Amino acid sequence: GRASFGLAAVLERVHPRDHAPVAAELARRSGQLDLVFQVVDGASHRWVRMRGHRERTSERFLGVWADVTDETEAALGDRRRRLVMERQNRTLQRLAERLVDGTGLLAALPQVCAELCETLDVARASVWLHEGEVLRCATRYDRALGQTIAGASVAVADLPRFVAAVTRARTFAVSDVADHPDTVEIAHRAAELGTVAILDSACRIGGQAVGMVCYEHAGAPREWTPEERSFAASVADGISLAIEGQRLQ
């Protein structure tokens, strides 16, 4: 049923981020209000919906107050996923345009890797190419530095377990490099760079691995979402087509 709430008491509980718009709505002295906002509840935050109207002759609100945390967070999660997928699709479209507009693959990769860093919110993105028994870093972009950094070449024989893990699956997603059996060979170097989680996808032509696209996340361990893994695989497919196109020229 309806209840009467003191406006000051309501505003005391409103999350700082929502305080200004809620205060502005509560200042209205006429009309119905239907507000959804966050409140501070001890150490946690909850979403509430408040419907009703301000009493004309007092600093009080007459209406109903309901906890809508579960449904609001679900709706926000759906919205975030839609925005992420829209951004990923735009990046894939730009990748396709760059790789077919006549620009050489190596010339296009620095900008491609910069966009991949932004799209997946990672510290570094790189493209490695198989050259015989060697993996050569074609491009490696560091987001913090805002530029490409020197790559390296490594013998496949020095990373047999890691290379096998990347090439046998559509994507190789590791939430914590320091705690995975297939990243033992790269764990020390990853720690030096501050890389905690990785997401890698092999580039293939005719079923044969010709390279890989690697994403490095710094900070805390990170669980890669199915959408992120699908995006990484699609990027690798696009670069595979570009590699194949260059070979045919």
Short mmCIF file of C-alpha atoms in Angstrom, two decimals:
data_model
loop_
_atom_site.label_atom_id
_atom_site.label_comp_id
_atom_site.label_asym_id
_atom_site.label_seq_id
_atom_site.Cartn_x
_atom_site.Cartn_y
_atom_site.Cartn_z
CA GLY A 1 0.00 0.00 0.00
CA ARG A 2 0.88 3.66 -0.07
CA ALA A 3 3.08 5.23 2.54
CA SER A 4 4.39 8.70 3.30
CA PHE A 5 8.13 9.34 3.15
CA GLY A 6 10.05 12.39 4.28
CA LEU A 7 11.89 13.89 1.28
CA ALA A 8 15.06 14.53 3.29
CA ALA A 9 15.11 10.92 4.48
CA VAL A 10 14.70 9.66 0.91
CA LEU A 11 17.53 11.83 -0.41
CA GLU A 12 19.85 10.69 2.37
CA ARG A 13 19.65 7.16 1.00
CA VAL A 14 20.06 8.01 -2.69
CA HIS A 15 23.36 6.99 -4.25
CA PRO A 16 25.55 10.07 -4.94
CA ARG A 17 25.47 9.36 -8.68
CA ASP A 18 21.67 9.62 -8.74
CA HIS A 19 21.28 12.35 -6.11
CA ALA A 20 20.97 15.40 -8.40
CA PRO A 21 18.31 14.03 -10.81
CA VAL A 22 16.26 12.50 -7.98
CA ALA A 23 16.41 15.75 -5.97
CA ALA A 24 15.25 17.69 -9.04
CA GLU A 25 12.26 15.36 -9.51
CA LEU A 26 11.31 15.45 -5.84
CA ALA A 27 11.39 19.25 -5.92
CA ARG A 28 8.37 19.23 -8.23
CA ARG A 29 5.20 20.13 -6.34
CA SER A 30 2.72 18.66 -8.81
CA GLY A 31 2.28 15.65 -11.03
CA GLN A 32 2.94 11.96 -10.63
CA LEU A 33 6.49 10.68 -10.20
CA ASP A 34 7.88 7.35 -11.28
CA LEU A 35 11.58 7.11 -10.40
CA VAL A 36 14.12 4.30 -10.56
CA PHE A 37 17.40 4.98 -8.78
CA GLN A 38 20.09 3.44 -6.61
CA VAL A 39 20.13 3.69 -2.83
CA VAL A 40 22.96 3.04 -0.42
CA ASP A 41 22.15 0.18 1.94
CA GLY A 42 25.12 -0.34 4.22
CA ALA A 43 27.97 -1.70 2.14
CA SER A 44 25.71 -2.62 -0.77
CA HIS A 45 23.73 -0.69 -3.35
CA ARG A 46 20.17 -1.53 -4.34
CA TRP A 47 17.87 -0.31 -7.07
CA VAL A 48 14.43 0.93 -6.05
CA ARG A 49 11.37 2.19 -7.85
CA MET A 50 9.35 4.94 -6.21
CA ARG A 51 5.93 5.87 -7.58
CA GLY A 52 3.50 8.49 -6.29
CA HIS A 53 3.48 12.23 -5.78
CA ARG A 54 4.79 14.91 -3.47
CA GLU A 55 2.34 16.13 -0.85
CA ARG A 56 1.53 19.75 -1.67
CA THR A 57 1.65 21.10 1.87
CA SER A 58 4.65 19.26 3.29
CA GLU A 59 8.13 17.99 2.55
CA ARG A 60 6.87 14.46 2.14
CA PHE A 61 6.27 11.99 -0.68
CA LEU A 62 3.15 9.83 -0.83
CA GLY A 63 3.49 6.64 -2.78
CA VAL A 64 5.03 3.17 -2.98
CA TRP A 65 8.65 2.08 -2.75
CA ALA A 66 9.72 -1.27 -4.24
CA ASP A 67 13.04 -3.08 -4.56
CA VAL A 68 13.72 -3.63 -8.28
CA THR A 69 17.40 -4.60 -8.01
CA ASP A 70 17.19 -7.92 -9.84
CA GLU A 71 15.18 -6.72 -12.83
CA THR A 72 17.11 -3.44 -13.16
CA GLU A 73 20.51 -5.13 -13.09
CA ALA A 74 19.28 -7.69 -15.63
CA ALA A 75 18.09 -4.90 -17.93
CA LEU A 76 21.35 -2.99 -17.51
CA GLY A 77 23.31 -6.16 -18.24
CA ASP A 78 21.33 -6.70 -21.44
CA ARG A 79 21.95 -3.10 -22.47
CA ARG A 80 25.69 -3.38 -21.80
CA ARG A 81 25.87 -6.57 -23.86
CA ARG A 82 24.05 -4.90 -26.75
CA LEU A 83 26.41 -1.92 -26.66
CA VAL A 84 29.44 -4.20 -26.53
CA MET A 85 28.24 -6.24 -29.49
CA GLU A 86 27.44 -3.10 -31.47
CA ARG A 87 30.97 -1.83 -30.82
CA GLN A 88 32.48 -5.17 -31.78
CA ASN A 89 30.48 -5.24 -35.01
CA ARG A 90 31.65 -1.73 -35.90
CA THR A 91 35.26 -2.77 -35.28
CA LEU A 92 34.86 -5.86 -37.47
CA GLN A 93 33.38 -3.71 -40.24
CA ARG A 94 36.30 -1.28 -40.07
CA LEU A 95 38.74 -4.20 -40.01
CA ALA A 96 37.21 -5.60 -43.18
CA GLU A 97 37.34 -2.19 -44.86
CA ARG A 98 40.99 -1.63 -43.95
CA LEU A 99 42.10 -5.04 -45.11
CA VAL A 100 40.42 -4.80 -48.52
CA ASP A 101 41.00 -1.13 -49.39
CA GLY A 102 44.37 -1.81 -50.98
CA THR A 103 46.37 -1.12 -47.84
CA GLY A 104 49.01 -3.77 -47.22
CA LEU A 105 48.40 -6.03 -44.25
CA LEU A 106 51.49 -4.91 -42.33
CA ALA A 107 50.65 -1.25 -42.92
CA ALA A 108 47.10 -1.73 -41.62
CA LEU A 109 47.92 -3.78 -38.53
CA PRO A 110 49.05 -0.96 -36.15
CA GLN A 111 45.71 0.83 -36.43
CA VAL A 112 43.84 -2.48 -36.33
CA CYS A 113 45.57 -3.49 -33.10
CA ALA A 114 44.90 -0.06 -31.57
CA GLU A 115 41.17 -0.50 -32.25
CA LEU A 116 41.23 -4.03 -30.88
CA CYS A 117 42.69 -2.74 -27.60
CA GLU A 118 39.87 -0.23 -27.26
CA THR A 119 37.14 -2.64 -28.28
CA LEU A 120 38.12 -5.39 -25.84
CA ASP A 121 39.50 -3.00 -23.20
CA VAL A 122 42.90 -4.68 -23.02
CA ALA A 123 46.42 -3.44 -22.39
CA ARG A 124 47.99 -4.84 -25.54
CA ALA A 125 46.99 -6.48 -28.80
CA SER A 126 49.35 -8.17 -31.23
CA VAL A 127 49.44 -10.19 -34.43
CA TRP A 128 51.97 -13.00 -34.84
CA LEU A 129 52.78 -14.76 -38.11
CA HIS A 130 54.17 -18.26 -38.62
CA GLU A 131 57.36 -18.19 -40.67
CA GLY A 132 58.53 -21.77 -40.87
CA GLU A 133 59.26 -22.89 -37.32
CA VAL A 134 59.31 -19.33 -36.01
CA LEU A 135 56.52 -17.07 -34.73
CA ARG A 136 57.24 -13.47 -35.69
CA CYS A 137 55.45 -10.54 -34.07
CA ALA A 138 54.15 -8.48 -37.00
CA THR A 139 52.62 -5.76 -34.79
CA ARG A 140 52.15 -5.22 -31.07
CA TYR A 141 50.20 -2.22 -29.81
CA ASP A 142 50.48 -0.94 -26.24
CA ARG A 143 47.39 0.98 -25.19
CA ALA A 144 49.01 2.83 -22.28
CA LEU A 145 51.86 4.07 -24.48
CA GLY A 146 49.52 4.77 -27.39
CA GLN A 147 51.93 3.26 -29.89
CA THR A 148 53.28 0.07 -31.35
CA ILE A 149 56.17 -1.50 -29.51
CA ALA A 150 58.98 -3.71 -30.69
CA GLY A 151 57.93 -7.27 -31.26
CA ALA A 152 60.05 -10.38 -31.19
CA SER A 153 60.50 -13.70 -32.87
CA VAL A 154 60.26 -16.95 -30.96
CA ALA A 155 60.86 -20.52 -32.00
CA VAL A 156 57.72 -22.63 -31.97
CA ALA A 157 59.84 -25.36 -30.38
CA ASP A 158 60.34 -23.10 -27.33
CA LEU A 159 56.56 -22.79 -26.75
CA PRO A 160 55.15 -26.16 -27.78
CA ARG A 161 52.43 -26.37 -25.15
CA PHE A 162 51.25 -22.80 -25.59
CA VAL A 163 51.23 -22.91 -29.39
CA ALA A 164 49.36 -26.22 -29.35
CA ALA A 165 46.73 -24.77 -26.99
CA VAL A 166 46.14 -21.77 -29.25
CA THR A 167 45.97 -23.75 -32.49
CA ARG A 168 43.78 -26.64 -31.38
CA ALA A 169 40.77 -24.51 -30.41
CA ARG A 170 38.76 -21.67 -31.93
CA THR A 171 39.98 -19.42 -29.11
CA PHE A 172 42.31 -19.88 -26.17
CA ALA A 173 41.02 -17.88 -23.21
CA VAL A 174 42.95 -17.80 -19.93
CA SER A 175 41.69 -15.81 -16.95
CA ASP A 176 44.97 -16.05 -15.02
CA VAL A 177 48.20 -16.79 -16.89
CA ALA A 178 50.01 -17.63 -13.66
CA ASP A 179 47.57 -20.44 -12.91
CA HIS A 180 47.09 -22.36 -16.16
CA PRO A 181 49.00 -25.48 -17.28
CA ASP A 182 49.21 -24.37 -20.92
CA THR A 183 50.78 -20.97 -20.19
CA VAL A 184 53.75 -22.14 -18.14
CA GLU A 185 56.10 -21.33 -21.03
CA ILE A 186 54.97 -17.68 -21.21
CA ALA A 187 54.11 -17.02 -17.55
CA HIS A 188 57.44 -15.41 -16.62
CA ARG A 189 57.42 -12.99 -19.55
CA ALA A 190 53.75 -12.21 -18.96
CA ALA A 191 54.48 -11.32 -15.33
CA GLU A 192 57.27 -8.96 -16.42
CA LEU A 193 54.83 -7.14 -18.70
CA GLY A 194 52.01 -7.10 -16.15
CA THR A 195 49.88 -9.39 -18.30
CA VAL A 196 47.40 -11.32 -16.16
CA ALA A 197 44.85 -12.73 -18.61
CA ILE A 198 45.09 -13.55 -22.30
CA LEU A 199 42.71 -14.23 -25.15
CA ASP A 200 44.29 -15.70 -28.30
CA SER A 201 42.88 -16.93 -31.56
CA ALA A 202 44.70 -18.70 -34.39
CA CYS A 203 44.65 -17.47 -37.99
CA ARG A 204 44.11 -20.38 -40.37
CA ILE A 205 44.23 -20.95 -44.12
CA GLY A 206 42.93 -24.27 -45.34
CA GLY A 207 42.91 -25.57 -41.80
CA GLN A 208 46.59 -24.78 -41.24
CA ALA A 209 47.65 -22.24 -38.62
CA VAL A 210 49.45 -19.28 -40.22
CA GLY A 211 49.46 -16.92 -37.26
CA MET A 212 47.59 -15.75 -34.18
CA VAL A 213 45.97 -12.66 -32.72
CA CYS A 214 46.75 -12.11 -29.04
CA TYR A 215 45.08 -9.89 -26.44
CA GLU A 216 46.72 -9.13 -23.09
CA HIS A 217 44.77 -7.93 -20.07
CA ALA A 218 46.58 -6.26 -17.15
CA GLY A 219 45.38 -5.85 -13.58
CA ALA A 220 43.19 -8.53 -12.01
CA PRO A 221 42.29 -11.94 -13.50
CA ARG A 222 39.58 -11.67 -16.14
CA GLU A 223 36.93 -14.11 -17.26
CA TRP A 224 36.45 -13.74 -21.00
CA THR A 225 32.82 -13.69 -22.11
CA PRO A 226 31.43 -15.82 -24.97
CA GLU A 227 30.89 -12.58 -26.93
CA GLU A 228 34.55 -11.59 -26.49
CA ARG A 229 35.73 -15.01 -27.57
CA SER A 230 33.50 -14.92 -30.65
CA PHE A 231 34.79 -11.47 -31.51
CA ALA A 232 38.42 -12.61 -31.21
CA ALA A 233 37.74 -15.56 -33.51
CA SER A 234 36.09 -13.28 -36.08
CA VAL A 235 39.08 -10.93 -36.04
CA ALA A 236 41.41 -13.86 -36.63
CA ASP A 237 39.24 -14.97 -39.55
CA GLY A 238 39.47 -11.51 -41.10
CA ILE A 239 43.24 -11.39 -40.78
CA SER A 240 43.46 -14.92 -42.20
CA LEU A 241 41.65 -13.72 -45.32
CA ALA A 242 44.04 -10.78 -45.62
CA ILE A 243 47.05 -13.09 -45.32
CA GLU A 244 45.61 -15.39 -47.95
CA GLY A 245 44.93 -12.43 -50.24
CA GLN A 246 48.51 -11.24 -49.95
CA ARG A 247 49.82 -14.70 -50.78
CA LEU A 248 47.72 -14.78 -53.94
CA GLN A 249 49.02 -11.43 -55.19
#
